Amino acid sequence: MDFHDTPEEAAFRAELRSWLSEHWAGRPLEGGRGDFDTMRRWGGELYDAGYVGLTWPSEFGGRGLSPTYQAIYLEEMSRANAPGHPGVIGLNMAGPTIIAWGTDEQKQRYLKPLLTGEEIWCQGFSEPGSGSDLAAGRTSAVLDGDHWVVNGQKVWSSYAHVAEFCILVVRTDPEAPKHAGLSYLIVDMHAPGVTVRPLVQITGDPEFNEIFFDDVRVPRSSILGQPGDGWKVAMTTLLHERGTLGFALSSELERMVNQLIKLVKEPGPDGRRPADDPVVRDAVASEWIEMQSLRFTNYRSLTTLLETGIPGPEGSGVKLAWSEANQRLTALAQSVFGLHAQITGDEAPLNGFWQYWQLRSRGNTIEAGTSEILRNIIAERVLGLPKGR
Amino acid sequence: MDFAFSEEQEQLRGFAREFLASRYDDARLATIADSATGVDDDVWPRLAEMGWLDAELTFLDQAVLFEETGFRPLPAPYLSTVALAAPALDAETGKRIAAGSLKATLAWAEPGRPQGLLDPVGASASGGRLTGTKVLVPDGASADLFVVVAADGLYAVDAADADVTAHATIDGTRRVADVRFDGAPARALASGEEARALLGRIRDRAYAALALEGVGVAQRALDLLVAYAKEREQFGKPIGVYQAVSHKASNVYVQLQEARSLAYWAAWCVSADDEMARQACLAAKALAGSAAVFACENAIQGHGGIGFTWEHVLHRYYKRAQWLAAFDGPARSQRAEVAAFLLD
């Protein structure tokens, strides 16, 4: 057991820190997610500096480093309060799935522009009638010569309005049992018949979208795996979503805890310092402890990953715990403003930062696996309890 | 960053788990807990033979044992001796501990005043004699030697020179005692700033040790809950298929993992004398105490009526969890100190 960085890790950390202090320091916080083109350029800057695709094999434009470096990257980014690369669906889901299942041509075509941020990806998994129950999806693809013809609707798709490509789960065999009839396509979001409609969330931001597919023709070769492999391929995607997510979340929580600490040390609208209220102090300490516990749970899971190639099961609770912590923390921050917390527009406290993130946090227990599903997964796969379904 | 225990430490863990399980099945543990002293006197020489009391053990070696003695409570003053008292004692006394001929504990709290480990005390020593009244001394009735916190430093006093009154406790296997010293012959161990720093390190160590024990307690409670949820049937199905039950187990699992991560972090910080040791130990103790209580409460609920009976082992764990959660103040006391680091 040794919690120190190795000399190589320490050098990487120092180099990144100094790069960030030159390239990021001083840019302002924003209430929402920021302007997308700015974010895309920032993604390109990160790529040029060598901080994107750290764990990807070098033949695909990565640096072939161990996941420890990705963890350090995420920690340092959050400590510098710098946003990440905007191509998260591509980097964390589409990319690893293409590396695992793609043909050489697909790897050549898609991976590099995904790393640079030139091409943004979105995900077409959930449907209006099937959210948690992914395998019940009804969006169909029927072979017509050299093309799949896709019809249906997907929902909750982040970045679809700016994306070049979509990883899409479709039903290609309506006769086969539910899981066996699925296939996994790569769809050009600019193809005729693709319509994206933004869904406005409770934050007022259209972060998610609905995607409609009307007789969209997709080249027959734009498939990952074979027809009928869709479920297996999708599981690779979700494994990566949940597997690499942990550090991103604990680092994000660290950023939020740091913001919270800053907030409560300043006088509130009533002139009093929230940090002088013992109830607030107790709650801030709780969230700091929670954040550390998630951070070190990630490290524990990472140790298992480095030893065995598979992340440890302890990481399975991180997203669950993070989402609830983020909800408590942002609500605590909003409570500091009293009724001032309601005021929007130019007069919104701190540029609406906490307003936005408190409302946004309610999605945290729903997206990327609802907390109910995650509890089922822990109960069934980690604890070995009998399946309820 | 390497979070794994060494191969030797994992061997020690396996050996300890086997030893404790064979010596203390649930029925025997209950018998000892309900006995006059709550202690298995015969186990002490065995601990010495197995090397559990050696001064050479690192804190990470001991960490494995603290966790395992939470998973299967060891009815002996093990934690008191090695975590609370030994760090203050000289090498010569350490040898007597290693040989199994000396059990020790720490006496700090006094009646009618703040009772935290670092709070000021009234006990005083002069001319090699110590006078004062201590309460809540863990394993006070089993100890041969007391490390006593006095106003100007730490002292060693033989139990033969003290007046010890044992108390029954709801956790029958780790009782506390009142100890009166009336001009008792006392040997100075540390004084002034040195004593204060030493006491701070002892507190860190105690927090980490209790956090690890809490992890063991929570793990056993979760294991019992999961086993019962698989086997107990209602409405024609094992109750573990019902989310009202299975989600309780998942919640316990998540909190247990968090507590384990912090407890290991704290253990490493203590062993490496890391600059974050104080915060890590505060965090670990706060979370692990709560996690152990939470695990036991959920396990009791999941068992229904049977989990609420004296006959079932769960309440033994619950009471140990409450003991360690209450040590040196509840979680909110540790959080108040964490808050001071963060906010002041």
XYZ file of C-alpha atoms in Angstrom:
733
model
C 0.000 0.000 0.000
C 1.464 3.326 -1.048
C -0.550 6.428 -1.853
C 2.305 8.481 -3.247
C 2.652 9.212 -6.947
C 5.513 7.374 -8.613
C 8.209 9.779 -9.936
C 6.698 9.457 -13.446
C 3.196 10.155 -12.134
C 4.427 13.111 -10.110
C 6.163 14.542 -13.187
C 3.010 14.131 -15.247
C 0.958 15.845 -12.547
C 3.387 18.762 -12.281
C 3.533 19.201 -16.046
C -0.253 19.224 -16.325
C -0.585 21.647 -13.433
C 1.793 24.089 -15.008
C 0.126 23.693 -18.435
C -3.252 24.434 -16.858
C -1.980 27.470 -15.000
C -0.825 28.858 -18.345
C -3.777 27.846 -20.481
C -6.795 27.799 -18.223
C -6.272 29.925 -15.122
C -8.615 32.843 -14.695
C -11.379 31.863 -17.103
C -14.730 32.530 -15.470
C -17.250 30.060 -14.102
C -20.526 29.860 -15.924
C -23.972 28.934 -14.721
C -24.736 26.594 -17.593
C -22.547 24.341 -19.622
C -20.923 27.142 -21.566
C -20.765 27.957 -25.260
C -20.195 24.797 -27.264
C -17.775 26.156 -29.848
C -15.594 27.529 -27.078
C -15.678 24.113 -25.445
C -14.828 22.400 -28.714
C -11.788 24.647 -29.166
C -10.774 23.892 -25.591
C -11.002 20.182 -26.429
C -8.621 20.789 -29.320
C -6.187 22.629 -27.039
C -6.241 19.692 -24.631
C -5.611 17.289 -27.498
C -2.703 19.317 -28.887
C -1.148 19.365 -25.418
C -1.429 15.564 -25.277
C -4.085 15.271 -22.573
C -6.820 13.517 -24.548
C -6.960 9.760 -24.950
C -4.294 9.209 -22.295
C -5.167 5.535 -21.876
C -5.872 4.833 -25.533
C -3.357 2.785 -27.488
C -0.865 5.028 -29.302
C -1.796 3.518 -32.686
C -5.207 5.186 -32.282
C -3.848 8.571 -31.288
C -3.660 7.950 -27.556
C -0.665 7.857 -25.239
C -0.960 4.277 -24.050
C -0.701 5.267 -20.377
C -2.178 3.388 -17.433
C -5.565 4.495 -16.061
C -3.727 6.053 -13.117
C -2.769 8.917 -15.435
C -6.376 9.450 -16.429
C -7.202 9.665 -12.714
C -4.456 12.237 -12.168
C -5.663 14.191 -15.205
C -9.217 14.322 -13.865
C -8.079 15.315 -10.371
C -5.887 18.122 -11.633
C -8.513 19.397 -14.057
C -11.010 19.677 -11.234
C -8.512 21.319 -8.895
C -7.833 23.917 -11.581
C -11.587 24.239 -12.011
C -11.112 23.578 -15.718
C -13.832 21.936 -17.806
C -13.130 18.692 -19.601
C -13.126 17.856 -23.269
C -16.670 18.260 -24.644
C -16.624 15.018 -26.630
C -17.498 12.878 -23.629
C -19.796 10.440 -25.427
C -17.144 9.862 -28.060
C -14.254 9.604 -25.634
C -15.912 7.493 -22.978
C -18.418 5.432 -24.946
C -18.149 5.439 -28.732
C -14.339 5.429 -28.860
C -13.717 2.477 -26.537
C -16.535 0.549 -28.239
C -14.997 1.176 -31.665
C -11.593 0.108 -30.335
C -13.151 -3.107 -29.023
C -15.480 -3.973 -31.908
C -14.601 -1.791 -34.900
C -12.957 -2.819 -38.169
C -9.608 -1.301 -39.101
C -11.366 1.077 -41.483
C -13.730 2.216 -38.736
C -10.855 2.820 -36.350
C -8.960 4.794 -38.981
C -11.997 6.851 -39.868
C -13.482 7.741 -36.515
C -10.969 7.749 -33.684
C -8.677 10.670 -34.450
C -11.356 13.362 -35.117
C -13.103 12.184 -31.990
C -9.993 12.852 -29.899
C -9.408 16.290 -31.357
C -12.984 17.356 -30.746
C -13.559 17.956 -34.470
C -16.293 15.332 -34.463
C -18.750 15.072 -31.615
C -20.715 11.916 -30.890
C -24.059 11.250 -29.316
C -25.750 8.139 -28.032
C -29.031 6.630 -29.202
C -29.939 4.029 -26.602
C -33.006 5.123 -24.609
C -36.417 5.354 -26.232
C -39.672 6.859 -25.018
C -40.927 3.348 -24.255
C -37.679 1.862 -22.991
C -35.366 3.737 -20.670
C -33.863 1.426 -18.109
C -35.054 -1.593 -20.102
C -32.652 -1.048 -22.985
C -33.325 -4.361 -24.713
C -36.980 -3.454 -25.185
C -36.065 -0.785 -27.769
C -38.204 -0.679 -30.907
C -36.265 1.570 -33.287
C -35.788 -0.707 -36.297
C -33.266 -1.166 -39.070
C -34.150 -3.214 -42.152
C -31.638 -4.206 -44.812
C -32.346 -2.785 -48.247
C -29.484 -3.635 -50.600
C -26.330 -2.099 -49.194
C -28.116 -0.020 -46.605
C -29.903 -0.352 -43.324
C -33.107 1.655 -43.319
C -33.671 3.041 -39.836
C -37.003 4.134 -38.391
C -37.853 5.112 -34.835
C -37.164 7.532 -32.045
C -34.460 7.912 -29.408
C -34.492 10.186 -26.421
C -32.313 11.774 -23.678
C -29.506 12.153 -26.134
C -26.926 14.698 -24.950
C -25.013 16.566 -27.659
C -27.245 15.228 -30.459
C -27.802 18.812 -31.640
C -24.069 19.302 -32.219
C -23.061 15.728 -33.029
C -21.652 14.366 -36.248
C -22.320 10.741 -35.371
C -24.575 8.636 -33.212
C -23.979 5.211 -31.708
C -27.381 3.687 -32.217
C -28.953 0.506 -30.879
C -31.586 -0.794 -33.303
C -33.760 -3.875 -33.687
C -32.701 -5.735 -36.815
C -34.504 -9.001 -36.131
C -38.027 -8.600 -34.777
C -38.476 -12.391 -34.632
C -35.465 -13.062 -32.380
C -35.706 -13.031 -28.557
C -35.523 -9.471 -27.202
C -31.731 -9.277 -26.544
C -30.728 -11.267 -29.633
C -32.559 -9.087 -32.163
C -30.454 -5.965 -31.608
C -27.622 -4.479 -33.664
C -25.297 -1.541 -33.099
C -24.944 1.052 -35.859
C -22.897 4.179 -36.434
C -25.205 6.799 -37.909
C -24.284 10.059 -39.615
C -26.336 12.710 -37.852
C -26.440 14.794 -41.041
C -28.040 12.010 -43.097
C -31.465 12.759 -44.607
C -34.291 11.689 -42.326
C -32.496 12.452 -39.049
C -34.309 15.105 -37.052
C -33.062 16.400 -33.702
C -35.446 18.147 -31.368
C -34.105 19.671 -28.175
C -35.734 18.725 -24.902
C -35.737 21.594 -22.459
C -34.836 20.403 -18.974
C -35.914 21.758 -15.610
C -32.808 23.971 -15.744
C -34.215 25.714 -18.814
C -31.290 24.378 -20.882
C -31.847 22.131 -23.895
C -29.011 19.784 -22.993
C -30.770 16.607 -24.110
C -32.526 15.860 -27.354
C -34.984 13.606 -29.034
C -33.754 12.075 -32.277
C -36.229 10.968 -34.933
C -35.220 8.549 -37.681
C -37.439 8.488 -40.782
C -36.218 6.065 -43.436
C -32.628 7.002 -42.675
C -30.282 5.067 -44.963
C -27.148 3.860 -43.184
C -24.390 2.055 -45.118
C -24.471 -1.665 -44.400
C -20.840 -1.518 -43.257
C -21.595 1.071 -40.542
C -22.208 -1.576 -37.929
C -20.124 -2.548 -34.894
C -19.958 -6.314 -34.554
C -22.347 -8.526 -36.505
C -26.104 -8.126 -36.854
C -27.539 -9.502 -33.612
C -24.472 -8.482 -31.543
C -26.110 -5.204 -30.498
C -26.665 -6.131 -26.873
C -23.099 -7.357 -26.349
C -21.654 -4.268 -28.053
C -23.912 -1.986 -26.000
C -22.705 -3.676 -22.827
C -19.112 -2.737 -23.790
C -20.264 0.853 -24.114
C -22.023 0.851 -20.763
C -19.136 -0.902 -19.052
C -16.943 1.953 -20.227
C -19.512 4.505 -19.211
C -19.642 3.113 -15.707
C -16.007 1.967 -15.577
C -14.257 5.225 -16.443
C -16.868 7.411 -14.846
C -15.725 7.085 -11.241
C -12.800 9.471 -11.260
C -14.657 11.974 -13.388
C -17.374 12.005 -10.736
C -15.196 12.184 -7.642
C -13.134 14.906 -9.290
C -16.285 16.783 -10.186
C -17.435 16.428 -6.595
C -14.094 17.757 -5.390
C -14.585 20.797 -7.596
C -18.068 21.321 -6.171
C -16.925 20.862 -2.568
C -14.208 23.455 -3.172
C -16.792 25.853 -4.588
C -19.049 25.155 -1.615
C -16.249 25.912 0.831
C -15.552 29.172 -0.972
C -19.241 30.028 -0.892
C -19.879 29.472 2.799
C -16.819 31.445 3.872
C -18.200 34.604 2.269
C -21.014 36.589 3.902
C -24.422 35.576 2.511
C -27.168 37.977 1.380
C -28.126 38.579 5.009
C -24.576 39.593 5.858
C -23.878 36.478 7.906
C -21.211 33.920 7.072
C -22.796 30.493 6.568
C -19.522 28.998 7.791
C -20.392 30.302 11.246
C -23.501 28.115 11.384
C -22.700 24.761 13.028
C -25.314 22.968 10.942
C -23.705 24.226 7.736
C -20.261 23.316 9.063
C -21.402 19.779 9.783
C -22.907 19.403 6.323
C -19.814 20.775 4.559
C -17.587 18.380 6.499
C -19.934 15.506 5.573
C -19.631 16.236 1.886
C -15.866 16.604 2.086
C -15.697 13.206 3.806
C -18.029 11.731 1.196
C -15.874 13.159 -1.588
C -12.716 11.663 -0.113
C -14.423 8.324 0.363
C -15.414 8.234 -3.306
C -11.969 9.343 -4.404
C -10.296 6.555 -2.499
C -12.921 4.025 -3.520
C -11.957 4.855 -7.105
C -8.315 4.329 -6.280
C -9.128 1.003 -4.673
C -11.076 -0.065 -7.726
C -8.204 1.157 -9.910
C -5.692 -0.924 -7.954
C -7.789 -3.989 -8.726
C -8.005 -2.933 -12.374
C -4.228 -2.600 -12.637
C -3.719 -5.987 -10.984
C -6.410 -8.008 -12.706
C -7.556 -6.063 -15.751
C -11.052 -5.715 -14.313
C -12.149 -2.798 -12.104
C -12.996 -3.844 -8.558
C -16.685 -4.214 -7.665
C -16.423 -1.514 -4.991
C -16.513 1.096 -7.773
C -20.059 0.073 -8.680
C -21.498 2.294 -5.969
C -19.572 5.429 -6.851
C -22.035 6.872 -9.343
C -24.906 6.102 -6.992
C -23.250 7.803 -4.027
C -21.929 10.708 -6.097
C -25.339 11.568 -7.529
C -26.916 11.790 -4.089
C -23.967 13.720 -2.670
C -24.168 16.221 -5.512
C -27.870 16.684 -4.866
C -27.317 17.316 -1.149
C -24.364 19.592 -1.749
C -25.996 21.811 -4.356
C -29.182 22.063 -2.290
C -27.080 23.114 0.700
C -25.418 25.794 -1.407
C -28.742 27.117 -2.656
C -30.118 27.176 0.899
C -27.420 29.671 1.824
C -29.085 32.297 -0.382
C -32.523 31.946 1.195
C -35.236 33.298 -1.110
C -32.558 35.149 -3.103
C -31.853 31.728 -4.590
C -35.001 32.202 -6.679
C -33.875 35.329 -8.508
C -32.789 34.699 -12.093
C -31.181 36.826 -14.766
C -28.439 39.344 -14.143
C -29.274 39.546 -10.447
C -28.932 35.808 -9.878
C -26.438 35.104 -7.088
C -23.034 34.038 -8.432
C -24.166 34.237 -12.016
C -26.703 31.467 -11.393
C -24.018 28.835 -10.808
C -25.689 27.072 -7.884
C -29.156 27.629 -9.293
C -28.199 25.762 -12.439
C -26.268 22.960 -10.768
C -28.850 22.329 -8.058
C -31.577 21.832 -10.641
C -29.224 19.907 -12.913
C -28.326 17.555 -10.038
C -31.832 16.087 -10.051
C -30.900 14.422 -13.323
C -27.866 12.791 -11.741
C -29.886 10.002 -10.142
C -31.626 9.306 -13.463
C -28.988 9.531 -16.210
C -26.403 6.817 -16.918
C -28.407 4.231 -14.988
C -31.100 5.305 -12.567
C -30.266 4.835 -8.920
C -32.934 2.136 -8.797
C -31.223 0.192 -11.588
C -27.810 0.702 -10.016
C -29.080 -0.672 -6.712
C -30.456 -3.674 -8.569
C -27.098 -4.212 -10.255
C -25.249 -4.107 -6.935
C -27.774 -6.437 -5.322
C -27.717 -8.962 -8.139
C -24.197 -8.853 -9.561
C -22.110 -7.860 -6.562
C -24.046 -9.296 -3.625
C -25.492 -12.250 -5.525
C -29.075 -11.684 -4.451
C -31.729 -13.389 -6.599
C -33.030 -11.463 -9.593
C -36.351 -9.739 -9.102
C -37.235 -9.922 -12.787
C -0.908 4.842 -5.914
C -1.227 1.288 -4.719
C -4.165 0.443 -2.528
C -3.429 -3.240 -2.033
C -2.225 -4.899 1.137
C 0.923 -6.973 0.688
C 0.804 -10.701 0.146
C 2.030 -11.245 3.728
C -0.705 -8.970 5.033
C -3.317 -10.877 3.060
C -1.948 -14.111 4.519
C -2.185 -12.644 7.982
C -5.781 -11.684 7.202
C -6.657 -15.203 6.068
C -5.043 -16.711 9.111
C -6.757 -14.282 11.485
C -10.143 -14.865 9.908
C -9.766 -18.608 10.294
C -8.471 -18.386 13.852
C -11.246 -16.064 15.015
C -14.007 -17.994 13.240
C -12.935 -21.285 14.765
C -12.433 -19.883 18.250
C -15.492 -17.639 18.400
C -18.515 -18.927 16.616
C -21.598 -16.851 17.269
C -22.735 -18.993 20.198
C -19.399 -18.835 21.970
C -19.149 -15.110 21.432
C -22.576 -14.735 23.037
C -21.540 -16.860 26.016
C -18.446 -14.755 26.599
C -20.311 -11.474 26.134
C -22.868 -12.552 28.739
C -20.216 -13.846 31.180
C -19.054 -12.039 34.319
C -16.089 -10.300 32.647
C -16.859 -10.410 28.922
C -13.276 -11.467 28.273
C -11.650 -14.677 27.019
C -8.604 -14.741 29.311
C -7.110 -17.816 27.692
C -6.677 -16.219 24.293
C -3.982 -13.749 25.357
C -1.022 -16.187 25.291
C -2.260 -17.395 21.895
C -2.187 -13.835 20.543
C 1.420 -13.546 21.736
C 2.326 -16.869 20.105
C 0.797 -15.771 16.824
C 2.801 -12.554 16.942
C -0.231 -10.268 17.046
C 1.296 -8.333 19.939
C 4.756 -7.848 18.423
C 6.099 -4.335 18.413
C 7.554 -5.046 14.957
C 4.119 -5.185 13.318
C 3.550 -2.140 11.154
C 0.296 -0.275 11.478
C -0.789 -1.754 8.144
C -0.217 -5.254 9.543
C -2.251 -4.305 12.566
C -4.866 -2.765 10.280
C -5.648 -6.186 8.881
C -6.105 -7.509 12.417
C -8.321 -4.619 13.512
C -10.600 -5.257 10.556
C -10.755 -8.977 11.236
C -11.415 -8.464 14.949
C -14.417 -6.374 13.904
C -15.644 -9.077 11.557
C -15.383 -11.574 14.449
C -15.123 -9.612 17.682
C -12.153 -10.637 19.778
C -13.177 -10.568 23.443
C -9.808 -9.394 24.754
C -8.142 -6.004 25.309
C -6.302 -6.237 22.011
C -7.157 -2.839 20.557
C -6.722 -1.132 23.920
C -3.278 -2.623 24.367
C -1.809 -2.202 20.899
C -3.560 0.933 19.668
C -4.322 2.958 22.787
C -1.484 2.123 25.185
C 1.507 0.630 23.343
C 2.434 3.737 21.316
C 3.134 5.578 24.591
C 5.206 2.813 26.129
C 8.961 2.209 26.079
C 10.631 -0.675 24.220
C 11.134 -2.686 27.393
C 7.428 -2.601 28.204
C 6.735 -3.343 24.539
C 8.628 -6.587 24.959
C 6.452 -7.580 27.890
C 3.396 -6.897 25.767
C 4.823 -8.963 22.893
C 5.533 -11.814 25.285
C 1.909 -11.832 26.355
C 2.661 -10.938 29.944
C 1.168 -7.460 29.939
C -2.189 -6.002 28.928
C -2.558 -2.261 28.937
C -5.012 0.504 28.195
C -5.348 4.264 28.179
C -7.129 6.323 30.849
C -7.979 9.865 29.862
C -11.614 10.870 30.509
C -12.611 12.445 33.809
C -16.058 12.986 35.290
C -17.802 16.323 35.001
C -15.670 17.802 32.231
C -15.176 17.446 28.479
C -14.035 13.879 27.832
C -12.344 14.014 24.451
C -8.921 12.454 24.164
C -7.319 15.847 23.681
C -9.330 17.765 26.265
C -7.525 19.144 29.333
C -7.560 16.901 32.406
C -7.305 17.421 36.137
C -5.238 14.371 37.098
C -1.809 15.435 38.255
C 1.465 13.897 39.237
C 4.169 15.052 41.553
C 7.146 13.312 43.033
C 6.410 10.179 40.968
C 2.913 9.831 42.387
C -0.302 10.307 40.449
C -3.703 11.366 41.717
C -6.936 11.583 39.797
C -10.160 9.892 38.790
C -10.650 8.428 35.340
C -13.847 7.097 33.783
C -14.769 5.162 30.652
C -11.418 3.393 30.580
C -11.731 0.772 27.803
C -11.005 -2.733 29.039
C -10.088 -1.108 32.333
C -10.821 -4.245 34.349
C -8.508 -6.427 32.209
C -5.499 -4.157 32.081
C -2.307 -4.775 34.030
C -1.035 -1.312 33.257
C -2.630 2.068 32.637
C -1.255 4.807 30.447
C -2.717 7.797 32.257
C -3.229 11.249 30.831
C -2.323 13.825 33.477
C -2.227 17.603 33.246
C 1.480 17.759 32.506
C 2.012 14.563 30.567
C 1.532 10.821 30.214
C 2.323 8.340 32.972
C 2.400 4.584 33.381
C 0.689 3.199 36.471
C 0.394 -0.453 37.472
C -3.148 -1.691 37.855
C -2.160 -3.027 41.282
C -1.761 0.577 42.419
C -5.148 1.706 41.141
C -8.690 1.305 42.361
C -10.694 -0.191 39.480
C -14.499 -0.364 39.284
C -15.805 -2.246 36.258
C -19.032 -1.260 34.531
C -21.383 -3.505 32.651
C -21.817 -2.210 29.105
C -24.300 -3.000 26.362
C -21.384 -4.261 24.267
C -20.469 -7.045 26.679
C -17.089 -7.737 25.103
C -15.500 -4.334 25.507
C -16.412 -2.988 28.894
C -15.256 0.179 30.536
C -14.127 0.920 34.067
C -13.695 3.801 36.469
C -10.149 3.986 37.739
C -9.032 5.981 40.757
C -5.430 6.846 41.431
C -4.645 8.067 44.900
C -0.988 8.937 45.027
C -0.224 5.890 42.884
C 3.421 5.300 41.936
C 3.698 6.637 38.391
C 6.426 6.513 35.780
C 6.639 9.507 33.433
C 6.334 8.561 29.725
C 6.155 11.951 28.053
C 5.533 15.516 29.111
C 4.496 18.897 27.755
C 4.363 19.362 23.998
C 5.825 15.928 23.392
C 3.003 14.355 25.392
C 0.422 16.375 23.514
C 1.799 15.333 20.153
C 1.987 11.728 21.273
C -1.602 11.807 22.456
C -2.598 13.259 19.094
C -0.890 10.366 17.339
C -2.561 7.892 19.676
C -5.899 9.431 18.860
C -5.242 9.178 15.108
C -4.258 5.563 15.593
C -7.322 4.821 17.706
C -9.607 6.421 15.120
C -8.045 4.429 12.316
C -8.174 1.200 14.335
C -11.822 1.712 15.263
C -12.684 2.636 11.685
C -11.132 -0.613 10.521
C -13.003 -2.510 13.181
C -16.183 -0.774 12.036
C -15.514 -1.963 8.506
C -15.266 -5.529 9.802
C -18.494 -5.112 11.762
C -20.336 -3.680 8.753
C -19.044 -6.455 6.499
C -20.306 -9.171 8.844
C -23.685 -7.470 9.200
C -23.965 -7.204 5.420
C -22.968 -10.854 4.974
C -25.646 -11.893 7.449
C -28.236 -9.725 5.712
C -27.401 -11.058 2.258
C -27.373 -14.688 3.398
C -30.739 -14.280 5.091
C -32.256 -12.472 2.105
C -31.280 -15.394 -0.117
C -32.665 -18.076 2.151
C -35.725 -16.607 3.837
C -38.863 -16.995 1.732
C -42.088 -15.017 1.904
C -44.925 -14.948 -0.621
C -43.215 -17.876 -2.305
C -39.948 -16.111 -3.061
C -36.670 -15.389 -1.291
C -37.088 -11.938 0.240
C -33.930 -10.767 -1.564
C -35.934 -10.449 -4.798
C -37.932 -7.623 -3.256
C -36.280 -4.285 -3.812
C -37.399 -3.039 -0.427
C -34.964 -5.625 0.936
C -32.297 -5.824 -1.784
C -31.879 -2.050 -2.010
C -31.194 -1.929 1.715
C -28.358 -4.364 1.135
C -27.070 -2.276 -1.783
C -27.101 0.861 0.344
C -25.161 -0.901 3.063
C -22.684 -2.181 0.486
C -22.053 1.298 -0.918
C -21.515 2.858 2.498
C -19.319 -0.025 3.565
C -17.074 0.462 0.539
C -16.770 4.160 1.272
C -15.897 3.426 4.882
C -13.361 0.796 3.860
C -11.660 3.197 1.457
C -11.331 5.847 4.157
C -10.226 3.349 6.795
C -7.434 2.061 4.527
C -6.449 5.605 3.618
C -6.295 6.477 7.323
C -4.297 3.338 8.081
C -1.782 4.191 5.395
C -1.557 7.803 6.570
C -0.790 6.614 10.103
C 1.786 4.111 8.924
C 3.468 6.619 6.597
C 3.108 9.539 9.027
C 1.461 11.411 6.159
C 0.583 15.093 6.490
C -3.103 14.240 5.919
C -3.169 11.716 8.782
C -5.259 13.864 11.115
C -7.989 14.595 8.557
C -7.943 11.054 7.199
C -8.421 9.533 10.650
C -11.199 11.965 11.553
C -12.968 11.199 8.281
C -12.513 7.457 8.591
C -13.747 7.292 12.167
C -16.779 9.467 11.420
C -17.837 7.501 8.371
C -16.970 3.999 9.540
C -18.756 4.454 12.851
C -21.887 5.530 11.043
C -21.510 2.841 8.376
C -21.219 0.100 10.988
C -24.335 1.285 12.807
C -26.178 1.688 9.493
C -25.205 -1.814 8.373
C -26.376 -3.395 11.622
C -29.649 -1.478 11.685
C -30.429 -2.516 8.134
C -29.437 -6.092 8.840
C -31.727 -6.181 11.880
C -34.595 -4.743 9.829
C -33.929 -7.190 6.993
C -34.090 -10.126 9.391
C -37.496 -9.149 10.738
C -38.379 -10.385 14.218
C -35.574 -12.902 14.471
C -32.978 -10.135 14.058
C -34.487 -8.388 17.060
C -33.971 -11.317 19.436
C -31.241 -11.690 22.044
C -30.566 -15.125 20.601
C -29.481 -13.780 17.200
C -25.900 -12.590 16.886
C -26.764 -9.312 15.161
C -27.249 -7.280 18.308
C -23.706 -8.128 19.385
C -22.424 -6.419 16.262
C -24.871 -3.570 16.644
C -23.635 -2.860 20.132
C -19.989 -3.011 19.071
C -20.881 -0.596 16.247
C -22.459 1.759 18.751
C -19.391 1.486 20.977
C -16.982 2.489 18.295
C -19.266 5.174 16.856
C -19.447 6.770 20.301
C -15.722 6.601 21.031
C -14.280 10.060 21.666
C -17.534 11.636 20.601
C -20.010 10.839 17.840
C -19.340 11.397 14.150
C -20.434 15.012 14.400
C -17.549 15.723 16.782
C -15.064 14.479 14.207
C -16.889 16.384 11.480
C -16.633 19.562 13.557
C -12.859 19.158 13.505
C -12.855 18.438 9.778
C -14.918 21.589 9.303
C -12.336 23.586 11.219
C -9.661 22.382 8.777
C -11.822 23.327 5.823
C -13.389 26.566 6.983
C -11.228 28.306 9.578
